[in-house]
Coordinates of C-alpha atoms and ligand atoms in Angstrom, one line a residue:
M87 CA -28.5 -31.1 56.9
T88 CA -24.8 -32.3 56.4
A89 CA -24.1 -34.6 53.6
M90 CA -21.2 -36.7 54.9
P91 CA -19.0 -38.9 52.6
P92 CA -21.0 -42.1 52.4
S93 CA -19.8 -45.2 53.8
K94 CA -17.7 -47.4 51.7
M95 CA -17.7 -51.0 52.7
L96 CA -15.1 -53.6 51.7
K97 CA -17.0 -56.4 49.8
E98 CA -13.6 -58.6 49.5
L99 CA -9.9 -58.2 49.9
K100 CA -8.1 -60.8 48.2
L101 CA -4.2 -61.8 48.7
T102 CA -3.3 -64.4 46.0
D103 CA 0.1 -65.9 46.1
I104 CA 1.7 -62.9 47.2
C105 CA 5.3 -62.5 47.9
V106 CA 6.9 -59.7 49.8
G107 CA 10.8 -59.6 51.1
Y108 CA 13.3 -56.8 51.7
Q109 CA 16.5 -56.2 49.2
D110 CA 15.3 -59.2 47.1
T111 CA 15.3 -61.7 49.9
P112 CA 11.7 -63.0 50.4
V113 CA 10.2 -62.9 53.6
V114 CA 6.6 -63.8 52.9
Q115 CA 6.2 -66.3 50.4
D116 CA 3.0 -67.4 48.4
A117 CA 0.5 -66.1 51.0
N118 CA -3.1 -66.4 50.3
F119 CA -5.8 -64.8 52.4
R120 CA -9.4 -63.3 51.8
L121 CA -11.3 -61.1 53.7
V122 CA -15.1 -60.4 53.1
E123 CA -17.6 -57.4 54.3
G124 CA -17.7 -57.0 57.8
Q125 CA -15.2 -59.7 58.8
I126 CA -12.3 -59.1 61.0
G127 CA -9.3 -61.2 60.3
C128 CA -6.0 -61.7 62.1
L129 CA -2.3 -62.5 61.6
L130 CA -1.2 -64.9 64.5
G131 CA 2.5 -65.9 64.6
P132 CA 5.7 -66.2 66.7
S133 CA 7.6 -62.8 66.6
G134 CA 9.6 -62.4 63.2
C135 CA 7.6 -64.8 61.2
G136 CA 6.6 -61.9 58.8
K137 CA 3.1 -60.4 59.9
S138 CA 3.9 -57.0 60.0
T139 CA 5.6 -57.5 56.7
L140 CA 2.3 -58.8 55.1
L141 CA 0.2 -56.0 56.7
R142 CA 2.7 -53.4 55.4
A143 CA 2.1 -55.0 51.9
I144 CA -1.8 -54.7 52.0
A145 CA -1.2 -51.0 53.4
G146 CA 1.1 -50.3 50.6
F147 CA 4.5 -49.6 52.0
E148 CA 5.8 -52.8 50.7
P149 CA 6.0 -53.9 47.1
L150 CA 5.3 -57.2 46.0
M151 CA 7.6 -59.6 44.7
D152 CA 5.1 -61.7 43.2
G153 CA 1.3 -62.3 43.2
E154 CA -1.4 -59.7 43.7
I155 CA -3.6 -57.7 46.1
T156 CA -7.1 -56.4 45.0
L157 CA -9.8 -54.8 47.1
D158 CA -13.2 -55.3 45.7
N159 CA -11.8 -56.5 42.4
D160 CA -9.4 -53.2 42.0
V161 CA -5.6 -54.5 41.9
L162 CA -3.9 -52.7 44.7
S163 CA -0.6 -54.2 44.4
S164 CA 1.3 -56.3 41.9
K165 CA 4.7 -57.1 40.8
S166 CA 4.3 -54.1 38.3
H167 CA 1.7 -52.1 39.8
V168 CA 1.2 -50.2 43.4
V169 CA -1.6 -48.0 44.6
S170 CA 0.1 -45.5 46.9
P171 CA -1.1 -46.3 50.5
E172 CA -2.9 -42.8 50.7
K173 CA -5.2 -43.7 47.8
R174 CA -6.4 -47.3 49.1
S175 CA -8.9 -46.3 51.6
I176 CA -7.1 -48.3 54.2
G177 CA -6.8 -47.0 58.0
M178 CA -3.9 -47.8 60.2
V179 CA -3.7 -48.4 64.2
F180 CA 0.0 -48.9 65.4
Q181 CA 1.3 -50.6 69.0
D182 CA 3.1 -47.2 69.3
I183 CA -0.3 -45.3 69.4
A184 CA 1.4 -42.1 67.6
L185 CA -1.3 -39.5 68.4
F186 CA -0.1 -35.9 67.4
P187 CA 0.7 -34.5 71.1
H188 CA 0.2 -31.2 70.3
L189 CA -3.2 -31.5 68.8
T190 CA -6.2 -32.0 71.0
I191 CA -8.3 -35.1 70.9
Y192 CA -10.9 -33.5 68.7
D193 CA -8.4 -32.3 66.2
N194 CA -6.1 -35.9 66.3
I195 CA -9.6 -37.6 65.3
A196 CA -10.3 -34.9 62.6
F197 CA -7.1 -35.0 61.3
G198 CA -7.8 -37.5 58.2
L199 CA -11.1 -35.4 57.3
K200 CA -9.5 -32.3 55.7
D201 CA -11.7 -32.4 52.7
W202 CA -15.0 -32.5 54.7
S203 CA -17.3 -29.4 55.8
K204 CA -16.6 -28.3 59.3
S205 CA -20.1 -29.2 60.1
D206 CA -19.4 -32.9 59.2
V207 CA -16.2 -32.8 60.9
K208 CA -17.9 -31.8 64.2
A209 CA -20.7 -34.6 63.7
R210 CA -18.1 -37.2 62.8
V211 CA -15.8 -36.5 65.8
E212 CA -18.7 -36.0 68.1
Y213 CA -20.1 -39.5 67.0
L214 CA -16.8 -41.0 67.2
L215 CA -15.8 -39.3 70.6
G216 CA -19.3 -41.2 72.0
L217 CA -18.7 -44.1 70.3
V218 CA -15.4 -45.0 72.1
G219 CA -16.5 -43.9 75.3
L220 CA -14.6 -40.5 75.6
A221 CA -17.4 -38.0 75.0
G222 CA -16.6 -34.5 76.3
F223 CA -12.7 -35.6 76.1
G224 CA -12.4 -33.4 72.7
A225 CA -10.4 -30.4 74.3
R226 CA -8.0 -32.4 76.1
Y227 CA -4.5 -33.5 75.1
P228 CA -3.3 -37.1 74.4
S229 CA -0.7 -36.8 77.5
S230 CA -3.6 -36.3 79.8
L231 CA -5.1 -39.8 78.8
S232 CA -4.5 -43.1 80.0
G233 CA -2.8 -45.7 77.5
G234 CA -6.4 -47.4 77.0
Q235 CA -8.0 -43.9 76.2
Q236 CA -5.2 -43.0 73.6
Q237 CA -5.6 -46.2 72.0
R238 CA -9.5 -45.6 71.6
V239 CA -8.7 -42.3 70.3
A240 CA -6.2 -43.6 67.8
L241 CA -8.9 -46.2 66.6
A242 CA -11.6 -43.4 66.2
R243 CA -8.7 -41.4 64.0
A244 CA -8.0 -44.5 61.9
I245 CA -11.9 -44.9 61.3
A246 CA -13.0 -41.4 60.9
P247 CA -12.5 -41.1 57.1
R248 CA -14.6 -44.3 56.7
P249 CA -11.8 -46.5 55.4
K250 CA -12.8 -49.8 53.8
L251 CA -10.3 -51.6 55.7
L252 CA -8.5 -50.9 59.0
L253 CA -5.1 -52.6 59.4
M254 CA -4.0 -52.9 63.3
D255 CA -0.3 -53.9 64.0
E256 CA -0.1 -55.2 67.6
P257 CA -2.2 -52.4 69.1
F258 CA -3.0 -53.6 72.4
S259 CA 0.8 -55.0 73.1
G260 CA 1.5 -51.7 75.1
L261 CA -1.6 -52.3 77.4
D262 CA -1.5 -54.2 80.6
A263 CA -3.3 -57.5 80.5
K264 CA -6.2 -56.6 82.7
L265 CA -6.8 -53.5 80.2
R266 CA -6.4 -55.4 77.2
E267 CA -8.8 -57.9 78.2
E268 CA -11.5 -55.0 78.7
L269 CA -10.3 -53.3 75.4
V270 CA -10.2 -56.1 72.8
P271 CA -13.9 -56.9 72.9
D272 CA -14.8 -53.4 73.0
I273 CA -12.7 -52.7 70.0
R274 CA -14.5 -55.5 68.2
A275 CA -17.8 -54.5 69.0
I276 CA -17.0 -50.6 67.6
L277 CA -15.8 -52.1 64.3
L278 CA -18.9 -54.6 64.0
H279 CA -21.1 -51.7 64.6
E280 CA -19.3 -49.5 62.2
K281 CA -19.0 -52.4 59.8
V282 CA -15.6 -51.6 59.4
S283 CA -13.8 -54.9 58.1
A284 CA -10.1 -55.2 59.8
I285 CA -6.9 -57.2 60.1
L286 CA -5.2 -57.4 63.3
V287 CA -1.6 -58.4 63.8
T288 CA -0.8 -60.0 66.7
H289 CA 1.5 -62.7 68.9
D290 CA -1.2 -63.5 71.3
Q291 CA -3.5 -66.3 70.7
A292 CA -6.1 -65.0 73.1
E293 CA -6.1 -61.6 71.7
A294 CA -6.7 -63.4 68.2
F295 CA -9.5 -65.3 69.4
A296 CA -11.3 -62.6 71.2
M297 CA -11.3 -60.3 68.2
A298 CA -11.3 -62.1 64.6
D299 CA -13.6 -64.0 62.7
Q300 CA -11.0 -65.7 60.5
V301 CA -7.6 -66.3 61.7
A302 CA -4.2 -66.9 59.6
I303 CA -1.7 -68.6 61.4
M304 CA 1.9 -67.8 60.0
E305 CA 5.6 -69.5 60.6
A306 CA 8.6 -68.6 58.9
G307 CA 6.7 -66.0 56.3
K308 CA 4.2 -68.8 55.4
I309 CA 0.3 -68.9 56.1
L310 CA 0.0 -72.5 57.5
Q311 CA -3.8 -72.2 58.3
V312 CA -6.6 -70.1 57.9
G313 CA -9.6 -70.6 59.7
T314 CA -12.1 -69.7 62.4
P315 CA -10.7 -69.9 65.8
Y316 CA -12.7 -73.0 66.5
Q317 CA -11.3 -74.6 63.5
I318 CA -7.7 -73.4 64.1
Y319 CA -8.2 -74.9 67.9
H320 CA -9.9 -77.9 67.2
E321 CA -8.7 -79.0 63.8
P322 CA -5.1 -77.6 63.4
I323 CA -3.5 -79.2 60.3
S324 CA -0.1 -79.3 61.4
R325 CA 1.7 -80.1 64.8
F326 CA 3.2 -76.5 64.6
V327 CA -0.5 -74.9 64.7
A328 CA -1.5 -77.3 67.2
M329 CA 1.2 -76.4 69.9
F330 CA 1.2 -72.7 69.0
I331 CA -2.6 -72.5 69.7
G332 CA -3.1 -72.8 73.3
Q333 CA -1.8 -75.8 75.6
G334 CA -1.9 -79.4 74.7
D335 CA 0.2 -82.5 74.5
F336 CA 0.7 -85.4 71.8
L337 CA -0.1 -88.8 73.4
P338 CA 1.3 -91.9 71.6
A339 CA -1.3 -94.0 70.2
V340 CA -2.2 -96.8 67.5
V341 CA -5.2 -96.8 65.4
C342 CA -7.5 -99.5 66.1
G343 CA -10.6 -99.0 63.9
P344 CA -12.4 -96.6 61.7
D345 CA -13.1 -94.1 64.8
C346 CA -10.9 -95.7 67.6
V347 CA -7.5 -95.1 68.9
H348 CA -5.6 -97.3 71.4
S349 CA -3.6 -95.3 73.8
D350 CA -1.8 -95.3 77.8
L351 CA -5.5 -94.1 78.6
G352 CA -7.3 -96.9 76.6
N353 CA -9.3 -97.1 73.7
I354 CA -10.1 -93.6 72.7
R355 CA -13.3 -92.9 70.4
G356 CA -13.9 -90.0 68.0
E357 CA -14.2 -88.7 64.8
L358 CA -11.1 -89.7 63.0
H359 CA -9.3 -87.3 60.2
H360 CA -6.6 -87.8 57.9
G361 CA -7.2 -91.1 56.8
F362 CA -4.8 -93.3 59.0
E363 CA -4.8 -97.0 58.3
T364 CA -5.6 -99.3 61.5
G365 CA -2.1 -100.2 63.0
A366 CA -0.9 -96.9 62.4
K367 CA 1.4 -95.2 64.6
V368 CA 0.0 -91.8 65.7
D369 CA 0.3 -88.8 68.2
L370 CA -3.0 -87.8 69.3
L371 CA -3.7 -84.2 70.1
V372 CA -4.9 -84.1 73.9
R373 CA -5.8 -80.6 75.2
P374 CA -6.2 -79.8 78.9
D375 CA -10.1 -79.9 78.9
D376 CA -9.7 -83.0 76.8
V377 CA -8.4 -85.1 79.8
L378 CA -10.5 -85.1 83.1
H379 CA -10.1 -86.3 86.4
D380 CA -12.4 -89.5 86.8
D381 CA -11.9 -91.1 90.5
D382 CA -13.8 -94.1 88.4
S383 CA -11.3 -94.6 85.9
E384 CA -9.0 -97.5 85.6
F385 CA -6.4 -95.4 84.3
K386 CA -4.1 -93.5 86.6
G387 CA -1.8 -90.6 86.5
L388 CA 0.8 -89.1 89.4
I389 CA 0.4 -85.3 89.7
V390 CA 3.8 -83.6 89.0
S391 CA 2.5 -80.0 89.1
K392 CA -0.6 -78.1 89.6
W393 CA -2.3 -74.5 89.2
F394 CA -5.4 -73.3 90.6
R395 CA -7.4 -71.1 88.1
G396 CA -10.4 -70.3 90.6
S397 CA -13.3 -72.2 88.6
Y398 CA -10.8 -75.0 88.0
F399 CA -7.6 -76.9 88.5
L400 CA -4.9 -77.6 85.9
Y401 CA -2.8 -80.6 86.6
R402 CA 0.3 -82.0 85.0
V403 CA 0.1 -85.7 85.2
K404 CA 2.7 -88.4 84.7
L405 CA 1.3 -91.5 83.0
P406 CA 2.8 -95.1 83.8
S407 CA 4.6 -94.8 80.4
G408 CA 6.2 -91.5 81.5
K409 CA 4.2 -89.3 79.0
V410 CA 3.1 -86.3 81.0
I411 CA 0.2 -84.4 80.0
Y412 CA -2.4 -82.1 81.1
C413 CA -5.7 -82.8 83.0
F414 CA -8.5 -80.4 83.9
A415 CA -10.4 -81.0 87.3
S416 CA -13.3 -78.9 88.7
S417 CA -12.1 -76.6 91.4
H418 CA -13.5 -78.7 94.5
H419 CA -10.7 -81.5 93.4
N420 CA -7.9 -80.3 95.3
H421 CA -5.4 -83.0 95.0
S422 CA -1.5 -82.9 96.3
I423 CA 1.6 -83.1 93.8
G424 CA 2.5 -86.7 94.1
Q425 CA -0.9 -88.2 94.4
E426 CA -2.5 -90.5 92.0
I427 CA -5.6 -89.4 90.6
G428 CA -7.9 -91.7 87.6
L429 CA -8.1 -90.0 84.3
S430 CA -10.4 -90.4 81.4
V431 CA -10.4 -88.8 77.9
D432 CA -13.4 -87.0 76.4
L433 CA -12.7 -85.9 72.6
D434 CA -14.9 -85.2 69.7
H435 CA -12.5 -85.0 66.9
L436 CA -9.1 -87.1 66.9
V437 CA -6.5 -84.9 65.6
M438 CA -3.4 -86.7 65.3
F439 CA -0.4 -86.7 62.9
P440 CA 2.3 -89.5 62.0
T441 CA 4.0 -90.4 65.1
I442 CA 7.5 -88.8 65.7
S443 CA 7.9 -89.8 69.6
E444 CA 8.8 -93.3 70.2
Ligands
ADP243 P1 6.6 -60.1 62.8 O1 5.7 -58.9 62.5 O2 6.0 -61.3 62.6 O3 7.4 -59.9 64.0 P2 8.2 -58.9 60.5 O4 7.3 -58.8 59.6 O5 8.5 -57.7 61.2 O6 7.9 -60.0 61.6 O7 9.5 -59.3 59.9 C1 10.1 -60.7 59.5 C2 11.5 -60.9 58.9 O8 11.6 -59.7 58.4 C3 12.1 -60.7 60.1 O9 13.5 -61.7 59.7 C4 12.8 -59.3 60.0 O10 14.3 -59.4 60.9 C5 12.5 -58.8 58.6 N1 12.7 -57.4 58.4 C6 11.5 -56.8 58.7 N2 11.6 -55.3 58.7 C7 12.8 -55.5 57.6 C8 13.3 -54.5 57.2 N3 12.8 -53.4 56.7 N4 14.6 -54.9 56.2 C9 15.0 -55.8 56.3 N5 14.6 -57.0 57.0 C10 13.3 -56.7 57.6

């Protein structure tokens, strides 16, 4: 019987008001984030907003200018205290896969298991090879594997020592879109199966939504909103979050009741947030799937561009006011550019912000 080191599951990672920077210049400011057992988190934001800096601080490569990072109530980093990266029980996977080219796949995965017995290492590596779909590949070298296969090996190597937390910095961005689409759900399934909590850094919304339970949206060094993909998409707390996540437009409207706004597309009803007063001018968020092609509607728009997406059409339509918005139509509604179509709006929550468009 082999006695492998027991699994050390994360209970809670907590970032409290952390500031991280370079040469005394703060890059990440007042960031708060929490991840609990078995969750996959994601830092999502445009390039340069500080995602990698934040991840590197969690890994222990960047000291904190302020705040605190704790893992299961142990302080990993504070202004005055830094636990070194190798003592954090944190694994990492990077974009540039960085497998050791002169080592076999088996030895790559076994690399972090130096203190384990030979039989434990063998059992663990073979288990992981099977888990990532590469059983029988142990004797091969990284150069004989595809990019996707190499990234699976990198994942197996990172989780082999049973870290409490896995950090992944843009791990899929070197792969083509089709491969990424296949690999992302596979990796999520592997992490959930192994009960490894993880944080992914990406600038790709689709990847974030496919992978994460909790998404933190970042801009210019700040975490703007943390929520499930559903909350972030349907209840964005700012214009930036609304526009960064998915497609959409702001439709000028006026609040006309406790659950109603008036717009170019008539009265739109839904649950009101933000407590706007009747008469307030607002910009209402409308996603493509909120605006439907409807022959029976009295409200019309002129098609200015269109995309066939297989199971549906996505149109850009110009309203009589000149405002251009997205509209969804099922795939048999093939209209021409320049044609007028009827439009209706179907919204559950009315997400709106004080108007800035006149
Ligand atoms: P992201 O991962 O969101 O693309 P980064 O965390 O890599 O963003 O970078 C955030 C900001 O910090 C950028 O302005 C970048 O130029 C700066 N930065 C990153 N690394 C360093 C460094 N080692 N020294 C100085 N500035 C850096």
